[in-house]
PDB file of C-alpha atoms in Angstrom:
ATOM      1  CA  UNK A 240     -13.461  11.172   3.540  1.00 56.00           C
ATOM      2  CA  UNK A 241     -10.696   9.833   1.345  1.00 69.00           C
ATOM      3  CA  UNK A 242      -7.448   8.874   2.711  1.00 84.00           C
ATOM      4  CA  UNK A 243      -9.035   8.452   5.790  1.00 91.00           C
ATOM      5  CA  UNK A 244     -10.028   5.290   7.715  1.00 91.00           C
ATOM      6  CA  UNK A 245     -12.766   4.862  10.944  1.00 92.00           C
ATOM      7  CA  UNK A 246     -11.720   3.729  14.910  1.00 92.00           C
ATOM      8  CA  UNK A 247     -13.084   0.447  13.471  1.00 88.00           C
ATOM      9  CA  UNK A 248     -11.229  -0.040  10.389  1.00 86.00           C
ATOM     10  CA  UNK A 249      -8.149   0.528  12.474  1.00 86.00           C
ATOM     11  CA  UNK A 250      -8.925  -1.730  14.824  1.00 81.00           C
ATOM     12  CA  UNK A 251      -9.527  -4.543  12.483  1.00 77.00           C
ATOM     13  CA  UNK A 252      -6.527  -4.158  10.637  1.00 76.00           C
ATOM     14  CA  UNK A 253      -4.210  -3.907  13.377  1.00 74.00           C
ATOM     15  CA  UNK A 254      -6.141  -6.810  15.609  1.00 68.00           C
ATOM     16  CA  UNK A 255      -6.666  -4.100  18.503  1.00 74.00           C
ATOM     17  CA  UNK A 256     -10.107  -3.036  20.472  1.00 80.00           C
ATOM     18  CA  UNK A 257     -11.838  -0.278  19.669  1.00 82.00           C
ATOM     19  CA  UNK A 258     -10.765   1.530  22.411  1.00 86.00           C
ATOM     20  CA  UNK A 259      -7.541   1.119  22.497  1.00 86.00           C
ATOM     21  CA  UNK A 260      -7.830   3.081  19.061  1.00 90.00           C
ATOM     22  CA  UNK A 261      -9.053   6.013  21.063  1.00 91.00           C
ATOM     23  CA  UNK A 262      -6.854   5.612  23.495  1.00 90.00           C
ATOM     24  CA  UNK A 263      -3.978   6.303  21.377  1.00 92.00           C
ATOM     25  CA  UNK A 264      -5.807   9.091  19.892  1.00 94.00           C
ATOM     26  CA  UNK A 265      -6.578  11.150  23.274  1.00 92.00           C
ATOM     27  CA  UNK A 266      -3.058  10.078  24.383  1.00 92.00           C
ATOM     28  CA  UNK A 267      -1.862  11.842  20.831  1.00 92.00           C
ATOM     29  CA  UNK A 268       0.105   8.630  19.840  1.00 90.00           C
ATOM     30  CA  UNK A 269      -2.117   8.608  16.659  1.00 93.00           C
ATOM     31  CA  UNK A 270      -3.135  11.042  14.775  1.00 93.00           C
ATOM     32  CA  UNK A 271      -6.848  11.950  14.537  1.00 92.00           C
ATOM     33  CA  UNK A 272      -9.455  14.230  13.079  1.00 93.00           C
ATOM     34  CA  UNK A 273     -12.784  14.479  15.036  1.00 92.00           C
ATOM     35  CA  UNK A 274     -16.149  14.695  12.523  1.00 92.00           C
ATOM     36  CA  UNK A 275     -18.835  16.765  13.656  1.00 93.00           C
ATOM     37  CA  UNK A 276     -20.886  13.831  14.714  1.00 91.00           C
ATOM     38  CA  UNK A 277     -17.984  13.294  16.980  1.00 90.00           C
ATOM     39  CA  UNK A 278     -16.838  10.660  15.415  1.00 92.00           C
ATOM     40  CA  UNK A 279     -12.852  10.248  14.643  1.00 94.00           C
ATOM     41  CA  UNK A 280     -11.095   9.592  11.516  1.00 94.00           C
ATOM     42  CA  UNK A 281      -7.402   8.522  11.214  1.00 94.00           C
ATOM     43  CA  UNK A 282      -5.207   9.785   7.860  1.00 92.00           C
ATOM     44  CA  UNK A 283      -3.999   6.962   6.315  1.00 87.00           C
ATOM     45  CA  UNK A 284      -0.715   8.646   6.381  1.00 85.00           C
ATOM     46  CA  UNK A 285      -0.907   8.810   9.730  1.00 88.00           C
ATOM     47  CA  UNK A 286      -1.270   5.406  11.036  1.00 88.00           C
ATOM     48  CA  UNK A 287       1.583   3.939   8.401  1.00 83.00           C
ATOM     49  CA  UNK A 288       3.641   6.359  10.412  1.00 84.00           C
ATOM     50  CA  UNK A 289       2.238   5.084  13.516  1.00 85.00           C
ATOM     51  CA  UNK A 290       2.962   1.134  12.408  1.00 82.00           C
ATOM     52  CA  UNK A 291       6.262   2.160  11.280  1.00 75.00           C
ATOM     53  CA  UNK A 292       7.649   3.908  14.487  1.00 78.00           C
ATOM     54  CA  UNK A 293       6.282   0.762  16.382  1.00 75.00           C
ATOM     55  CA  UNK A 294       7.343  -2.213  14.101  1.00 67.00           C
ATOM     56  CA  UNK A 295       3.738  -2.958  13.502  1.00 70.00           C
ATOM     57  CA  UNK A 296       2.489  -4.761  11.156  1.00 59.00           C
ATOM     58  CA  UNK A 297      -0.679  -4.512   9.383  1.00 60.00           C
ATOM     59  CA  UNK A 298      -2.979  -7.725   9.576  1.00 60.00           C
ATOM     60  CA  UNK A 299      -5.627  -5.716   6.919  1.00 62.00           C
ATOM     61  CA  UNK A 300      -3.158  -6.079   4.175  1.00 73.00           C
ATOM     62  CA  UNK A 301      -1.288  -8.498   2.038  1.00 82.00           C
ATOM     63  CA  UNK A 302       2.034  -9.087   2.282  1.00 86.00           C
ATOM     64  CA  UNK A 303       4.065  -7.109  -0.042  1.00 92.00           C
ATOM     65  CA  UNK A 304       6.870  -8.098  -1.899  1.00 96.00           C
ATOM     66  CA  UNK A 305       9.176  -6.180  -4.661  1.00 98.00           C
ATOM     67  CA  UNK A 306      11.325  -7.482  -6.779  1.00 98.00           C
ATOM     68  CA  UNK A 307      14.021  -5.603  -8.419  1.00 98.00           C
ATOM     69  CA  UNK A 308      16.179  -7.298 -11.558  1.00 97.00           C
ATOM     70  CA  UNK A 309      17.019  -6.086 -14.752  1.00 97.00           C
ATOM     71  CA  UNK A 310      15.781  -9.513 -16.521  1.00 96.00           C
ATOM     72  CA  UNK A 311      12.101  -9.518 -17.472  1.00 97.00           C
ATOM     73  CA  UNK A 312      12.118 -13.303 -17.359  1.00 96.00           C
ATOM     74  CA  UNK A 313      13.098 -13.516 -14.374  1.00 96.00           C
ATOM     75  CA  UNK A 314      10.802 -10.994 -12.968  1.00 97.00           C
ATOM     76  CA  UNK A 315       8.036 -12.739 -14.176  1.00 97.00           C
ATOM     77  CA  UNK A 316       9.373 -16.246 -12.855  1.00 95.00           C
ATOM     78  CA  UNK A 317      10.230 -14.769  -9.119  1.00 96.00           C
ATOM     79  CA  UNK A 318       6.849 -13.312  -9.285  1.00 97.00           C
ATOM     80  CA  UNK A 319       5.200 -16.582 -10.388  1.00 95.00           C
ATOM     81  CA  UNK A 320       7.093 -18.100  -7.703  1.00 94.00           C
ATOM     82  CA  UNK A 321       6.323 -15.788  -5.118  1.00 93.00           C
ATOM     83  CA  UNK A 322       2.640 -15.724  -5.849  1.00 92.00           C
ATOM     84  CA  UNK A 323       2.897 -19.837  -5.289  1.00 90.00           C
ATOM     85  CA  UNK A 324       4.691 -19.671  -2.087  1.00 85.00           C
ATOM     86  CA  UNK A 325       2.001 -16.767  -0.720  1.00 84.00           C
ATOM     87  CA  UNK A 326      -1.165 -16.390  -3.548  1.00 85.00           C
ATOM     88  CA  UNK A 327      -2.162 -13.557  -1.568  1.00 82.00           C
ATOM     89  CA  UNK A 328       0.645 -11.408  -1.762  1.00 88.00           C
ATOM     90  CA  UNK A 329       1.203  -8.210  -3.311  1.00 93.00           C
ATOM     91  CA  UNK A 330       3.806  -8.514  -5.799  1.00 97.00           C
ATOM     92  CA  UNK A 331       5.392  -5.904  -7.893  1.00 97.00           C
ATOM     93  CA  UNK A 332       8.222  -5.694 -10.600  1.00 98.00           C
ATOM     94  CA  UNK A 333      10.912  -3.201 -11.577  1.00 98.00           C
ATOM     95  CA  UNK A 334      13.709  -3.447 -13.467  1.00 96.00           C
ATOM     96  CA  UNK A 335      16.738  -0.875 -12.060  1.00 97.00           C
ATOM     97  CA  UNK A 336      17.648  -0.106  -8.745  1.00 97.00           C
ATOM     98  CA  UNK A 337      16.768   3.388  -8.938  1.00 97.00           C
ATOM     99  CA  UNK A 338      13.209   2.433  -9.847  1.00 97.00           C
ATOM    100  CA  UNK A 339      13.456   0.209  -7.237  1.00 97.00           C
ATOM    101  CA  UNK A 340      14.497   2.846  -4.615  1.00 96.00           C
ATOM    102  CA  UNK A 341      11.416   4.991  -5.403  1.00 95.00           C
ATOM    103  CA  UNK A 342       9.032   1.961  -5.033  1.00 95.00           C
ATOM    104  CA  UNK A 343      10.614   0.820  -1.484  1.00 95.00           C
ATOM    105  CA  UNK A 344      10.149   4.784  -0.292  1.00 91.00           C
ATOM    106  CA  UNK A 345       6.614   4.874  -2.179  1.00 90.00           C
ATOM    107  CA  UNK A 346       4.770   1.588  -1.687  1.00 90.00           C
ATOM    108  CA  UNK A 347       7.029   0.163   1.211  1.00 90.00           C
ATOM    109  CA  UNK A 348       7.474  -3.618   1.032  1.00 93.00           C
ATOM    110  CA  UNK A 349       7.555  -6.036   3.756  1.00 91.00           C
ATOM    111  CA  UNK A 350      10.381  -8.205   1.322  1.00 94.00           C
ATOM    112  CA  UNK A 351      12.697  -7.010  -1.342  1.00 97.00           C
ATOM    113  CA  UNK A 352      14.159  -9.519  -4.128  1.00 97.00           C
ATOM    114  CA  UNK A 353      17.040  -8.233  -4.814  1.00 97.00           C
ATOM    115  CA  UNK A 354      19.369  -8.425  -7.758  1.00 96.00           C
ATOM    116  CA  UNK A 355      23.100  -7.381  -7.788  1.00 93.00           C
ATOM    117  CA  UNK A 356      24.468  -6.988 -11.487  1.00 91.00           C
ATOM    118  CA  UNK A 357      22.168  -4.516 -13.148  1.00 94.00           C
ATOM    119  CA  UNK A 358      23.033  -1.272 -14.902  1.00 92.00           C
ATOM    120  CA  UNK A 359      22.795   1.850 -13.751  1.00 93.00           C
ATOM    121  CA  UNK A 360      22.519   2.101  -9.928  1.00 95.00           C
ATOM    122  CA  UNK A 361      22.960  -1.860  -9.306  1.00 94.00           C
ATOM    123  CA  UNK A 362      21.972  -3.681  -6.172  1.00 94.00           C
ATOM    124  CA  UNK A 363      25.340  -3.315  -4.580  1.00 92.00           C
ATOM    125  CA  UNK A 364      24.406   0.485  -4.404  1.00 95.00           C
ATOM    126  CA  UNK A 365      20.517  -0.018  -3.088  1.00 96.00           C
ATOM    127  CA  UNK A 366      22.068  -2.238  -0.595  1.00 95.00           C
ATOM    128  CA  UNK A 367      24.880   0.858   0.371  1.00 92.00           C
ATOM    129  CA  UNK A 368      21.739   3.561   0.547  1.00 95.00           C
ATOM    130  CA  UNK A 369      19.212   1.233   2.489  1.00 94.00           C
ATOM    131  CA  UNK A 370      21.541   0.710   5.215  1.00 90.00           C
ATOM    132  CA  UNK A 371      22.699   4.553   4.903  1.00 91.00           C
ATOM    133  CA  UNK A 372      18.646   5.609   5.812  1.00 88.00           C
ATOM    134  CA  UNK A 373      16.803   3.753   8.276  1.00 84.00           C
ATOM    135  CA  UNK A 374      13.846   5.178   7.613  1.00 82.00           C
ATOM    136  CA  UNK A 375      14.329   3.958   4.067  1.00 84.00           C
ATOM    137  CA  UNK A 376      14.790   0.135   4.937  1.00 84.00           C
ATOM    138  CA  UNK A 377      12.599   0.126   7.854  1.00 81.00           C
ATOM    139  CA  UNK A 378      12.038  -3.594   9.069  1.00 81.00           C
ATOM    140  CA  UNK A 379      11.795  -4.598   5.400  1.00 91.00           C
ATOM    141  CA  UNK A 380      13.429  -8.064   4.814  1.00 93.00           C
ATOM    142  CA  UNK A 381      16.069  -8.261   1.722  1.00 95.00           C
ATOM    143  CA  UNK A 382      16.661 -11.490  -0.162  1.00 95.00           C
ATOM    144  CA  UNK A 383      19.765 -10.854  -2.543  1.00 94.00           C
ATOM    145  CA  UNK A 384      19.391 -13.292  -5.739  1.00 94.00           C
ATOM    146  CA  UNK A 385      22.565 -12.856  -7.683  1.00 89.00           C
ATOM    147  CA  UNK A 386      24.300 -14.733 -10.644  1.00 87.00           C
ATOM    148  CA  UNK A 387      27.555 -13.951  -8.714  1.00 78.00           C
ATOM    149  CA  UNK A 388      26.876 -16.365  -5.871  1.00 74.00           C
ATOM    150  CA  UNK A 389      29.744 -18.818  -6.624  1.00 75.00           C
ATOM    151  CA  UNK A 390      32.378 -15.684  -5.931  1.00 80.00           C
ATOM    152  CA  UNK A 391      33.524 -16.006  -2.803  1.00 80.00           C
ATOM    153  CA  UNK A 392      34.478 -12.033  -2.033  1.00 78.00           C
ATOM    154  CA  UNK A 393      30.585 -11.004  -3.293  1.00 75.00           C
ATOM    155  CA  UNK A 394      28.917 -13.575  -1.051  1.00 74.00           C
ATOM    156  CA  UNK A 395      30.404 -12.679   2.277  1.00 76.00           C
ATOM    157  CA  UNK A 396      30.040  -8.652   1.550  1.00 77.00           C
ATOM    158  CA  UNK A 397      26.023  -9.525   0.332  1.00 81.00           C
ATOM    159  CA  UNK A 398      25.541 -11.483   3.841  1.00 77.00           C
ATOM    160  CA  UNK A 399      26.817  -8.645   5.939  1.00 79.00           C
ATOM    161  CA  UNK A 400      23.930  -6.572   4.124  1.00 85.00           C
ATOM    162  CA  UNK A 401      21.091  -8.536   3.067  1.00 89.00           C
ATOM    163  CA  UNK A 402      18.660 -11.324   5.320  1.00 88.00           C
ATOM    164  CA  UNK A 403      19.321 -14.204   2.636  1.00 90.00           C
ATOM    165  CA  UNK A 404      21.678 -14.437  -0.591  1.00 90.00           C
ATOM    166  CA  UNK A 405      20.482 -17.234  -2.801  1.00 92.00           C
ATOM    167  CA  UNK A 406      22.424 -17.691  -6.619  1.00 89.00           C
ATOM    168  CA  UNK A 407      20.671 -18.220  -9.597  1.00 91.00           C
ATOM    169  CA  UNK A 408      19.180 -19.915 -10.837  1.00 91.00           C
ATOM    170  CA  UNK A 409      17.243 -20.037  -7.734  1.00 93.00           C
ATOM    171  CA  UNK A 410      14.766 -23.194  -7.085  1.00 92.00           C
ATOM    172  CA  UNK A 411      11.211 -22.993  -5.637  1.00 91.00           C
ATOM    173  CA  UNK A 412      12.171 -24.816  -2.950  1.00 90.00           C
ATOM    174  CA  UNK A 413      15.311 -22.321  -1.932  1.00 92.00           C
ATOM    175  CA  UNK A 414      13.060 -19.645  -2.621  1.00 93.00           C
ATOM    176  CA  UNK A 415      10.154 -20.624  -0.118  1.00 89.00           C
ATOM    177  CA  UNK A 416      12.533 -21.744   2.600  1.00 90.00           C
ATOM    178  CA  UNK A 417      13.990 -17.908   2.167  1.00 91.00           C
ATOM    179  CA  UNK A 418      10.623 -16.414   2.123  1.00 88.00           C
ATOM    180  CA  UNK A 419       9.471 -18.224   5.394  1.00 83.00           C
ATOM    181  CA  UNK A 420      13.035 -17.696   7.512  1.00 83.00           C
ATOM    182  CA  UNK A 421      11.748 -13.416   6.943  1.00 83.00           C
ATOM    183  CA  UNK A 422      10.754 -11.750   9.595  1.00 73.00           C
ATOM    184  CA  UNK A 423       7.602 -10.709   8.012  1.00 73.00           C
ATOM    185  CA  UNK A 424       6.753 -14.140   7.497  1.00 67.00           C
ATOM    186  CA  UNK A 425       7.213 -15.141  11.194  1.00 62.00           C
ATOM    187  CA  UNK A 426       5.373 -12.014  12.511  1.00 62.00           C
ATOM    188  CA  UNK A 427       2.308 -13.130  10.299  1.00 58.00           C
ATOM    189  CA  UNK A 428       2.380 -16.867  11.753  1.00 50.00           C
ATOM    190  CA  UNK A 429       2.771 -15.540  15.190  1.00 49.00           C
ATOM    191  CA  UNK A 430      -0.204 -13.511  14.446  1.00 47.00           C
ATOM    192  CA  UNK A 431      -2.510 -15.833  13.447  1.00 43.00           C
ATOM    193  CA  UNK A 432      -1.592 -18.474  15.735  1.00 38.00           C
TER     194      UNK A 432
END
């Protein structure tokens, strides 16, 4: 059945017992479709919604992080950095913040890289509708990487919204130390360990 996953494959990815799975099935906390064999099968759609509500994260996926700017170049060179920081993440591009909007509702990152000055909707304005919808942001972590560090006025409103503000051009170094103070960073090391 596509879109839907086993008690087992559940279990794996979210480091839980089997039947604790089917615990949370009879106790209707997760959703669940009995076969005919008796077996149960989860949507997919279902158990995001599950993780979501709880702050869970999943262990059977890589991280994902998007990165929004408006500069090709340095889409490529965050993801480049990115990729050396964690080579098994999940990294995608866009390049406008209303792009970027769809992609955080669609694919739902664990970290956004976020630029400010861009045309159209600019980050200033994903920053305003993230923390207008909940739902929207989740517990994603947002790492604002702006040209317009150095102004005083734009860096204290972009730490009142975002996790990290960094200026360009930002250094590996800056970059990693940013990706590990996220939250979904620490959740993963406190998984494994």
């Amino acid at each position: 059945m596509a879109g839907y996953l086993t008690t087992g494959d559940v279990a794996r990815r979210l480091g839980v017992g089997l039947n604790t799975v089917k615990r949370w099935i009879a106790n209707g906390l997760l959703q669940g479709v009995q076969t005919p064999g008796g077996h149960w099968r989860i949507p997919e759609a279902s158990l995001e919604a599950f993780m979501r509500e709880r702050g869970m994260l999943d262990m059977g996926r890589p991280l994902r992080v998007l990165i929004v700017d408006d500069e090709p170049s340095v889409c490529m060179l965050l993801s480049d950095m990115t990729k050396q920081c964690w080579p098994d993440a999940e990294v995608k591009s866009v390049e406008d913040g209303y792009t970027g909007l769809v992609e955080i509702g669609r694919w739902r990152p664990d970290i956004l890289l976020l630029d400010i000055f861009m045309p159209g909707i600019d980050g200033l304005e994903v920053l305003r509708r993230l923390r207008a919808d909940d739902e929207l942001r989740g517990d994603m972590d947002i790492i604002v990487i702006t040209a317009g560090y150095d102004r005083p006025e734009i860096r204290r409103k972009l730490r009142q919204q975002a996790d990290v503000v960094l200026g360009k051009p930002v250094q590996l170094g800056e970059l990693r130390i940013a990706l590990e103070a996220t939250r979904a960073f620490r959740r993963r090391i406190s998984h494994t360990v």
